[in-house]
Amino acid sequence: MNLAILGMGTVGCGVVEVLLMNKSKISGLMGEDVTISHVFVNNIDKERDVDLTDVKLTDDITDLYGADDIDAVIEVMGGMEDTRDILKKFLEKGIHVISANKDMLAKYIDELTEVANENDARLLYEASVAGGIPILHAIEHGLNANEIHKVMGILNGTTNYILTKMTNDGWDYEKALKESQDKGFAEADPTNDVGGFDAQRKIVLLSRLAYDRKVDIDEVPVTGINNVELKDIETAKKEGLILKLVGKSEFDDQGLSVEVAPVFLPSDHQLSSVGYEKNAVYVNGNAVGETMFYGPGAGGKETASAVVSDLINCWRNAGRKQFNLTPQQTASVKPSQSNHKYFIRFAAEADALEKHLAGLKVEYSVLDSGAETTVITSPIDPDQLEQLKQDQNFDIEAIYQVEGD
Amino acid sequence: MNLAILGMGTVGCGVVEVLLMNKSKISGLMGEDVTISHVFVNNIDKERDVDLTDVKLTDDITDLYGADDIDAVIEVMGGMEDTRDILKKFLEKGIHVISANKDMLAKYIDELTEVANENDARLLYEASVAGGIPILHAIEHGLNANEIHKVMGILNGTTNYILTKMTNDGWDYEKALKESQDKGFAEADPTNDVGGFDAQRKIVLLSRLAYDRKVDIDEVPVTGINNVELKDIETAKKEGLILKLVGKSEFDDQGLSVEVAPVFLPSDHQLSSVGYEKNAVYVNGNAVGETMFYGPGAGGKETASAVVSDLINCWRNAGRKQFNLTPQQTASVKPSQSNHKYFIRFAAEADALEKHLAGLKVEYSVLDSGAETTVITSPIDPDQLEQLKQDQNFDIEAIYQVEGD
């Protein structure tokens, strides 16, 4: 069984390590040994921690197109349209593709799946969502007796690390961001993480699979954590509320509501105890009810666990009719119609606010008051929320949804 | 696709409900409609909440042996040797079997798997462990790139409900047991649950699958919760420790250590926040590290979620070489060689205890003292533990392992 690997960064090296470390188990399950035959990288001279002797190492992708002995391709190099085009070439030849590339997949998965299906190839991408957690497999197989109505997850380790440090240790946002950069969780330009865009790609892939609908990523609203203030976290903490950046989506006859935003969760919520760089995904099915899947969201070997399991599973199923989920319909994305509770900090004193909120028939309790007033509302409907946001006499300094009844 | 169901209690009715509720999705995945052709029950006259019109309802199992149109059998009736023999008959004809019967499987799964493999049939049993949580699927597929070294779970909803009530509400054991019986979680004779035997069967099935070893259930030590005293829970709670009945096993070159026992967990441990009748399983793999899977451990539709997913998955894979894991070796069960911390309540005053523990070179901190003294030890080795237990001058009134460093 010959394997080509595109990209040899942290995850690529992790794949090589895991294939070696667990060689005997993997060969047993696959019925044959895996040989890494080709590795494609940008820089063939770079020093790497893994032994690539006997591997055809190349920086020319056409070397791989020409090879007729590749059975599966693992793509862990990133990139958008170029990478899509490369993967299409392999799928067109009926070669299975395993990708960890959430950025590209969130945009082009439907296109790639179509090519895969036309050529009886499998396209698997477990590692692209929540790292080592086998959440796509759980949705596609373990929970497939269910219609799924809700998915909610802590899908980005960097932001979860930052929010955990702010919540547990009272660090401000800048200090927590700096440490996560020093530790290698966050990149020099952290926009993708702290802006919520990484989580956005993952909730798109999760929602597509859970609801069997195409999801247009450009329709998914995103709020990052870059404007989160420590004082709001601390005020809410006293009330037993923990701030988490969540990707969440709900699906029903009316359509799909989906977004990424920082949300306050009750401290006894399963997702609240998911700290630091860990990830977790909550799935609600109409038979099973509430389930949650927890584990590492990143890391070389951790992510490679998902990549290599994909490899084993696609190989064990080779030769039978392939099942790549191919949604026929596109989800109609709509604002949430549910009534939610909100944590709101107004630029107003409590007395003035009282009449204002009474006039809008909004019930609330005050958490903190002074020149600004922080409240938690009872569940309010989207109209009331809109009125609150639009009143220019009562500016909202900060607003977060609060999960729970 | 014709389906026979053996047993029509809570889970059997749940299966009928889920097949109806999610008919369109299930048919789509399976490529054809599922028809419940036969139902075997003890009492055909009993009133049931589900519609069994057009189903051949029988109390004579030989009616099903005679039928030549059954493609798969779901067994949700319980029973030991009789049930094993019945299931063998179906497997011998190459008919797939899905069973939720942990009691029988924990003892006879190797025997049944052998028959299944000889006849190219699949034997699936997701529902037998942790209800609706797709944990067996996760171990067998989602995490199969890993060698697994540790599995630990809250595997019994009744005992978790009782311990949660004792911990959160200060109820004593008897009151919590009574309520769990009133709510229908615990049976009139609660021995299987509170004695830890239900969890024992589940940790046997989990360990067998995780480590690819046969496990002799009679070698697995069990301590139930029937002797747990509220005062120990309350003393430990002040230290941030939560008592949970866990099934846990660790596997390495030296063998398998496995047991069921009440254990104190730190309150920030992922399993600590699993409350009431919920279940969760923690799995540690050598690539992925720590993962956890959470959900409902019981219930009609919840358990049926696992049963019906097994049905879909075995049918989608029909026609290819079957993979029923068949361990070739039997695990050598040994006592844990790890050093653990212990919560111990001695029938002794603190002063007298001090010299005693110093003599044994056991470090500890005192949680509570008086006529009895409660301590938490630093990690001690199995020999020190044995010496502590055997000293007749310092009787141990209660002892629990404490998870963590």
mmCIF file of N, CA, C and O in Angstrom, chain A residues 78-144:
data_model
loop_
_atom_site.group_PDB
_atom_site.id
_atom_site.type_symbol
_atom_site.label_atom_id
_atom_site.label_comp_id
_atom_site.label_asym_id
_atom_site.label_seq_id
_atom_site.Cartn_x
_atom_site.Cartn_y
_atom_site.Cartn_z
ATOM 1 N N GLY A 78 -1.760 22.676 3.527
ATOM 2 C CA GLY A 78 -2.462 23.948 3.465
ATOM 3 C C GLY A 78 -2.567 24.472 2.051
ATOM 4 O O GLY A 78 -2.221 23.773 1.086
ATOM 5 N N GLY A 79 -3.052 25.720 1.932
ATOM 6 C CA GLY A 79 -3.242 26.306 0.595
ATOM 7 C C GLY A 79 -4.692 26.193 0.163
ATOM 8 O O GLY A 79 -5.439 25.368 0.692
ATOM 9 N N MET A 80 -5.067 27.025 -0.795
ATOM 10 C CA MET A 80 -6.474 27.074 -1.203
ATOM 11 C C MET A 80 -6.685 26.482 -2.612
ATOM 12 O O MET A 80 -6.720 25.285 -2.754
ATOM 13 N N GLU A 81 -6.814 27.341 -3.618
ATOM 14 C CA GLU A 81 -7.198 26.861 -4.952
ATOM 15 C C GLU A 81 -6.161 25.912 -5.562
ATOM 16 O O GLU A 81 -6.521 24.906 -6.177
ATOM 17 N N ASP A 82 -4.869 26.241 -5.372
ATOM 18 C CA ASP A 82 -3.828 25.361 -5.902
ATOM 19 C C ASP A 82 -3.970 23.950 -5.334
ATOM 20 O O ASP A 82 -3.861 22.959 -6.051
ATOM 21 N N THR A 83 -4.190 23.908 -4.026
ATOM 22 C CA THR A 83 -4.290 22.611 -3.362
ATOM 23 C C THR A 83 -5.543 21.864 -3.823
ATOM 24 O O THR A 83 -5.505 20.655 -4.078
ATOM 25 N N ARG A 84 -6.632 22.589 -3.945
ATOM 26 C CA ARG A 84 -7.860 21.971 -4.475
ATOM 27 C C ARG A 84 -7.586 21.324 -5.838
ATOM 28 O O ARG A 84 -7.954 20.171 -6.081
ATOM 29 N N ASP A 85 -6.907 22.045 -6.688
ATOM 30 C CA ASP A 85 -6.650 21.532 -8.041
ATOM 31 C C ASP A 85 -5.759 20.290 -8.016
ATOM 32 O O ASP A 85 -5.975 19.345 -8.772
ATOM 33 N N ILE A 86 -4.771 20.325 -7.126
ATOM 34 C CA ILE A 86 -3.884 19.157 -6.990
ATOM 35 C C ILE A 86 -4.680 17.937 -6.519
ATOM 36 O O ILE A 86 -4.568 16.843 -7.078
ATOM 37 N N LEU A 87 -5.517 18.136 -5.497
ATOM 38 C CA LEU A 87 -6.275 17.000 -4.956
ATOM 39 C C LEU A 87 -7.252 16.444 -5.988
ATOM 40 O O LEU A 87 -7.482 15.233 -6.066
ATOM 41 N N LYS A 88 -7.829 17.325 -6.788
ATOM 42 C CA LYS A 88 -8.732 16.876 -7.851
ATOM 43 C C LYS A 88 -8.036 15.906 -8.800
ATOM 44 O O LYS A 88 -8.612 14.916 -9.230
ATOM 45 N N LYS A 89 -6.790 16.230 -9.119
ATOM 46 C CA LYS A 89 -6.043 15.370 -10.046
ATOM 47 C C LYS A 89 -5.927 13.941 -9.509
ATOM 48 O O LYS A 89 -6.056 12.971 -10.258
ATOM 49 N N PHE A 90 -5.702 13.842 -8.180
ATOM 50 C CA PHE A 90 -5.597 12.492 -7.604
ATOM 51 C C PHE A 90 -6.964 11.800 -7.571
ATOM 52 O O PHE A 90 -7.091 10.635 -7.930
ATOM 53 N N LEU A 91 -7.961 12.543 -7.173
ATOM 54 C CA LEU A 91 -9.303 11.955 -7.102
ATOM 55 C C LEU A 91 -9.754 11.470 -8.481
ATOM 56 O O LEU A 91 -10.400 10.426 -8.606
ATOM 57 N N GLU A 92 -9.404 12.234 -9.482
ATOM 58 C CA GLU A 92 -9.790 11.855 -10.856
ATOM 59 C C GLU A 92 -9.202 10.510 -11.258
ATOM 60 O O GLU A 92 -9.745 9.817 -12.117
ATOM 61 N N LYS A 93 -8.071 10.155 -10.647
ATOM 62 C CA LYS A 93 -7.473 8.855 -10.925
ATOM 63 C C LYS A 93 -7.979 7.768 -9.969
ATOM 64 O O LYS A 93 -7.453 6.649 -9.949
ATOM 65 N N GLY A 94 -8.982 8.105 -9.149
ATOM 66 C CA GLY A 94 -9.537 7.115 -8.216
ATOM 67 C C GLY A 94 -8.669 6.897 -6.987
ATOM 68 O O GLY A 94 -8.805 5.904 -6.276
ATOM 69 N N ILE A 95 -7.759 7.839 -6.725
ATOM 70 C CA ILE A 95 -6.879 7.727 -5.554
ATOM 71 C C ILE A 95 -7.560 8.387 -4.351
ATOM 72 O O ILE A 95 -8.041 9.517 -4.449
ATOM 73 N N HIS A 96 -7.604 7.672 -3.233
ATOM 74 C CA HIS A 96 -8.227 8.221 -2.023
ATOM 75 C C HIS A 96 -7.437 9.416 -1.518
ATOM 76 O O HIS A 96 -6.208 9.406 -1.558
ATOM 77 N N VAL A 97 -8.154 10.414 -1.018
ATOM 78 C CA VAL A 97 -7.511 11.612 -0.493
ATOM 79 C C VAL A 97 -7.941 11.841 0.952
ATOM 80 O O VAL A 97 -9.129 11.774 1.273
ATOM 81 N N ILE A 98 -6.960 12.101 1.798
ATOM 82 C CA ILE A 98 -7.210 12.440 3.195
ATOM 83 C C ILE A 98 -6.615 13.824 3.421
ATOM 84 O O ILE A 98 -5.432 14.037 3.155
ATOM 85 N N SER A 99 -7.431 14.749 3.867
ATOM 86 C CA SER A 99 -6.963 16.130 4.003
ATOM 87 C C SER A 99 -7.271 16.685 5.388
ATOM 88 O O SER A 99 -8.309 16.384 5.984
ATOM 89 N N ALA A 100 -6.345 17.498 5.880
ATOM 90 C CA ALA A 100 -6.556 18.171 7.166
ATOM 91 C C ALA A 100 -6.792 19.661 6.945
ATOM 92 O O ALA A 100 -6.776 20.451 7.874
ATOM 93 N N ASN A 101 -7.069 20.040 5.687
ATOM 94 C CA ASN A 101 -7.055 21.435 5.262
ATOM 95 C C ASN A 101 -8.435 22.090 5.366
ATOM 96 O O ASN A 101 -9.177 22.206 4.383
ATOM 97 N N LYS A 102 -8.763 22.536 6.570
ATOM 98 C CA LYS A 102 -10.099 23.088 6.828
ATOM 99 C C LYS A 102 -10.399 24.332 6.011
ATOM 100 O O LYS A 102 -11.517 24.535 5.555
ATOM 101 N N ASP A 103 -9.367 25.195 5.814
ATOM 102 C CA ASP A 103 -9.583 26.445 5.080
ATOM 103 C C ASP A 103 -10.090 26.144 3.675
ATOM 104 O O ASP A 103 -11.082 26.707 3.217
ATOM 105 N N MET A 104 -9.399 25.227 3.016
ATOM 106 C CA MET A 104 -9.761 24.886 1.646
ATOM 107 C C MET A 104 -11.070 24.087 1.615
ATOM 108 O O MET A 104 -11.953 24.360 0.794
ATOM 109 N N LEU A 105 -11.213 23.133 2.513
ATOM 110 C CA LEU A 105 -12.395 22.267 2.482
ATOM 111 C C LEU A 105 -13.683 23.038 2.774
ATOM 112 O O LEU A 105 -14.731 22.782 2.162
ATOM 113 N N ALA A 106 -13.609 23.974 3.721
ATOM 114 C CA ALA A 106 -14.824 24.725 4.068
ATOM 115 C C ALA A 106 -15.375 25.424 2.838
ATOM 116 O O ALA A 106 -16.571 25.683 2.731
ATOM 117 N N LYS A 107 -14.519 25.708 1.879
ATOM 118 C CA LYS A 107 -14.971 26.396 0.670
ATOM 119 C C LYS A 107 -15.230 25.435 -0.491
ATOM 120 O O LYS A 107 -16.192 25.617 -1.255
ATOM 121 N N TYR A 108 -14.417 24.399 -0.621
ATOM 122 C CA TYR A 108 -14.452 23.601 -1.852
ATOM 123 C C TYR A 108 -14.839 22.136 -1.658
ATOM 124 O O TYR A 108 -14.684 21.338 -2.585
ATOM 125 N N ILE A 109 -15.326 21.781 -0.472
ATOM 126 C CA ILE A 109 -15.566 20.349 -0.249
ATOM 127 C C ILE A 109 -16.611 19.760 -1.192
ATOM 128 O O ILE A 109 -16.479 18.622 -1.646
ATOM 129 N N ASP A 110 -17.643 20.524 -1.534
ATOM 130 C CA ASP A 110 -18.697 19.955 -2.383
ATOM 131 C C ASP A 110 -18.158 19.628 -3.774
ATOM 132 O O ASP A 110 -18.476 18.584 -4.349
ATOM 133 N N GLU A 111 -17.346 20.525 -4.264
ATOM 134 C CA GLU A 111 -16.701 20.337 -5.557
ATOM 135 C C GLU A 111 -15.790 19.094 -5.542
ATOM 136 O O GLU A 111 -15.834 18.266 -6.463
ATOM 137 N N LEU A 112 -15.006 18.954 -4.503
ATOM 138 C CA LEU A 112 -14.087 17.818 -4.417
ATOM 139 C C LEU A 112 -14.842 16.503 -4.238
ATOM 140 O O LEU A 112 -14.469 15.477 -4.797
ATOM 141 N N THR A 113 -15.906 16.543 -3.433
ATOM 142 C CA THR A 113 -16.686 15.333 -3.198
ATOM 143 C C THR A 113 -17.284 14.817 -4.492
ATOM 144 O O THR A 113 -17.342 13.610 -4.738
ATOM 145 N N GLU A 114 -17.728 15.745 -5.315
ATOM 146 C CA GLU A 114 -18.314 15.356 -6.594
ATOM 147 C C GLU A 114 -17.294 14.583 -7.440
ATOM 148 O O GLU A 114 -17.604 13.525 -7.989
ATOM 149 N N VAL A 115 -16.097 15.121 -7.514
ATOM 150 C CA VAL A 115 -15.044 14.436 -8.277
ATOM 151 C C VAL A 115 -14.736 13.074 -7.648
ATOM 152 O O VAL A 115 -14.562 12.071 -8.350
ATOM 153 N N ALA A 116 -14.675 13.030 -6.322
ATOM 154 C CA ALA A 116 -14.383 11.765 -5.636
ATOM 155 C C ALA A 116 -15.445 10.719 -5.991
ATOM 156 O O ALA A 116 -15.123 9.586 -6.352
ATOM 157 N N ASN A 117 -16.703 11.118 -5.927
ATOM 158 C CA ASN A 117 -17.776 10.162 -6.194
ATOM 159 C C ASN A 117 -17.768 9.669 -7.632
ATOM 160 O O ASN A 117 -18.051 8.493 -7.897
ATOM 161 N N GLU A 118 -17.445 10.572 -8.557
ATOM 162 C CA GLU A 118 -17.408 10.164 -9.972
ATOM 163 C C GLU A 118 -16.335 9.119 -10.229
ATOM 164 O O GLU A 118 -16.389 8.386 -11.210
ATOM 165 N N ASN A 119 -15.335 9.091 -9.327
ATOM 166 C CA ASN A 119 -14.198 8.208 -9.573
ATOM 167 C C ASN A 119 -14.026 7.134 -8.503
ATOM 168 O O ASN A 119 -12.947 6.545 -8.366
ATOM 169 N N ASP A 120 -15.107 6.883 -7.742
ATOM 170 C CA ASP A 120 -15.078 5.855 -6.696
ATOM 171 C C ASP A 120 -13.905 6.007 -5.747
ATOM 172 O O ASP A 120 -13.303 5.015 -5.327
ATOM 173 N N ALA A 121 -13.581 7.242 -5.431
ATOM 174 C CA ALA A 121 -12.514 7.483 -4.460
ATOM 175 C C ALA A 121 -13.145 8.013 -3.179
ATOM 176 O O ALA A 121 -14.257 8.529 -3.179
ATOM 177 N N ARG A 122 -12.417 7.889 -2.102
ATOM 178 C CA ARG A 122 -12.903 8.401 -0.845
ATOM 179 C C ARG A 122 -12.184 9.713 -0.515
ATOM 180 O O ARG A 122 -10.983 9.832 -0.755
ATOM 181 N N LEU A 123 -12.938 10.705 -0.005
ATOM 182 C CA LEU A 123 -12.360 11.949 0.488
ATOM 183 C C LEU A 123 -12.665 12.032 1.973
ATOM 184 O O LEU A 123 -13.823 12.193 2.358
ATOM 185 N N LEU A 124 -11.639 11.887 2.803
ATOM 186 C CA LEU A 124 -11.847 11.916 4.255
ATOM 187 C C LEU A 124 -11.082 13.096 4.852
ATOM 188 O O LEU A 124 -10.021 13.481 4.347
ATOM 189 N N TYR A 125 -11.604 13.663 5.957
ATOM 190 C CA TYR A 125 -11.030 14.922 6.454
ATOM 191 C C TYR A 125 -11.252 15.091 7.952
ATOM 192 O O TYR A 125 -11.458 16.206 8.432
ATOM 193 N N GLU A 126 -11.201 13.972 8.680
ATOM 194 C CA GLU A 126 -11.407 13.999 10.136
ATOM 195 C C GLU A 126 -10.528 15.028 10.830
ATOM 196 O O GLU A 126 -10.966 15.723 11.750
ATOM 197 N N ALA A 127 -9.273 15.137 10.398
ATOM 198 C CA ALA A 127 -8.305 15.996 11.094
ATOM 199 C C ALA A 127 -8.586 17.479 10.896
ATOM 200 O O ALA A 127 -8.027 18.312 11.604
ATOM 201 N N SER A 128 -9.468 17.811 9.961
ATOM 202 C CA SER A 128 -9.706 19.228 9.691
ATOM 203 C C SER A 128 -10.605 19.876 10.743
ATOM 204 O O SER A 128 -10.679 21.095 10.825
ATOM 205 N N VAL A 129 -11.297 19.077 11.532
ATOM 206 C CA VAL A 129 -12.186 19.604 12.565
ATOM 207 C C VAL A 129 -11.812 19.013 13.912
ATOM 208 O O VAL A 129 -11.825 17.797 14.094
ATOM 209 N N ALA A 130 -11.459 19.874 14.855
ATOM 210 C CA ALA A 130 -11.201 19.447 16.229
ATOM 211 C C ALA A 130 -10.097 18.397 16.328
ATOM 212 O O ALA A 130 -10.166 17.468 17.130
ATOM 213 N N GLY A 131 -9.056 18.576 15.533
ATOM 214 C CA GLY A 131 -7.828 17.781 15.636
ATOM 215 C C GLY A 131 -8.043 16.293 15.785
ATOM 216 O O GLY A 131 -8.583 15.639 14.887
ATOM 217 N N GLY A 132 -7.613 15.753 16.910
ATOM 218 C CA GLY A 132 -7.661 14.305 17.113
ATOM 219 C C GLY A 132 -8.995 13.737 17.507
ATOM 220 O O GLY A 132 -9.159 12.511 17.571
ATOM 221 N N ILE A 133 -9.964 14.586 17.783
ATOM 222 C CA ILE A 133 -11.279 14.081 18.214
ATOM 223 C C ILE A 133 -11.990 13.474 17.007
ATOM 224 O O ILE A 133 -12.176 14.148 16.001
ATOM 225 N N PRO A 134 -12.411 12.221 17.089
ATOM 226 C CA PRO A 134 -13.050 11.587 15.924
ATOM 227 C C PRO A 134 -14.517 12.003 15.792
ATOM 228 O O PRO A 134 -15.420 11.169 15.806
ATOM 229 N N ILE A 135 -14.727 13.309 15.624
ATOM 230 C CA ILE A 135 -16.089 13.836 15.657
ATOM 231 C C ILE A 135 -16.812 13.648 14.323
ATOM 232 O O ILE A 135 -18.016 13.390 14.296
ATOM 233 N N LEU A 136 -16.087 13.745 13.206
ATOM 234 C CA LEU A 136 -16.768 13.532 11.928
ATOM 235 C C LEU A 136 -17.197 12.072 11.818
ATOM 236 O O LEU A 136 -18.301 11.762 11.374
ATOM 237 N N HIS A 137 -16.318 11.187 12.249
ATOM 238 C CA HIS A 137 -16.657 9.768 12.245
ATOM 239 C C HIS A 137 -17.873 9.498 13.135
ATOM 240 O O HIS A 137 -18.752 8.718 12.793
ATOM 241 N N ALA A 138 -17.919 10.161 14.289
ATOM 242 C CA ALA A 138 -19.060 9.970 15.195
ATOM 243 C C ALA A 138 -20.354 10.423 14.531
ATOM 244 O O ALA A 138 -21.379 9.741 14.602
ATOM 245 N N ILE A 139 -20.318 11.567 13.870
ATOM 246 C CA ILE A 139 -21.541 12.063 13.222
ATOM 247 C C ILE A 139 -21.923 11.176 12.039
ATOM 248 O O ILE A 139 -23.083 10.819 11.863
ATOM 249 N N GLU A 140 -20.934 10.787 11.256
ATOM 250 C CA GLU A 140 -21.241 10.045 10.026
ATOM 251 C C GLU A 140 -21.587 8.579 10.297
ATOM 252 O O GLU A 140 -22.357 7.978 9.544
ATOM 253 N N HIS A 141 -21.033 8.008 11.348
ATOM 254 C CA HIS A 141 -21.261 6.582 11.606
ATOM 255 C C HIS A 141 -21.877 6.321 12.982
ATOM 256 O O HIS A 141 -22.941 5.735 13.088
ATOM 257 N N GLY A 142 -21.194 6.758 14.035
ATOM 258 C CA GLY A 142 -21.639 6.408 15.388
ATOM 259 C C GLY A 142 -23.020 6.920 15.737
ATOM 260 O O GLY A 142 -23.751 6.304 16.512
ATOM 261 N N LEU A 143 -23.397 8.051 15.180
ATOM 262 C CA LEU A 143 -24.701 8.656 15.507
ATOM 263 C C LEU A 143 -25.619 8.709 14.278
ATOM 264 O O LEU A 143 -26.586 9.473 14.265
ATOM 265 N N ASN A 144 -25.354 7.885 13.275
ATOM 266 C CA ASN A 144 -26.100 8.056 12.018
ATOM 267 C C ASN A 144 -27.549 7.584 12.063
ATOM 268 O O ASN A 144 -28.288 7.780 11.094
#
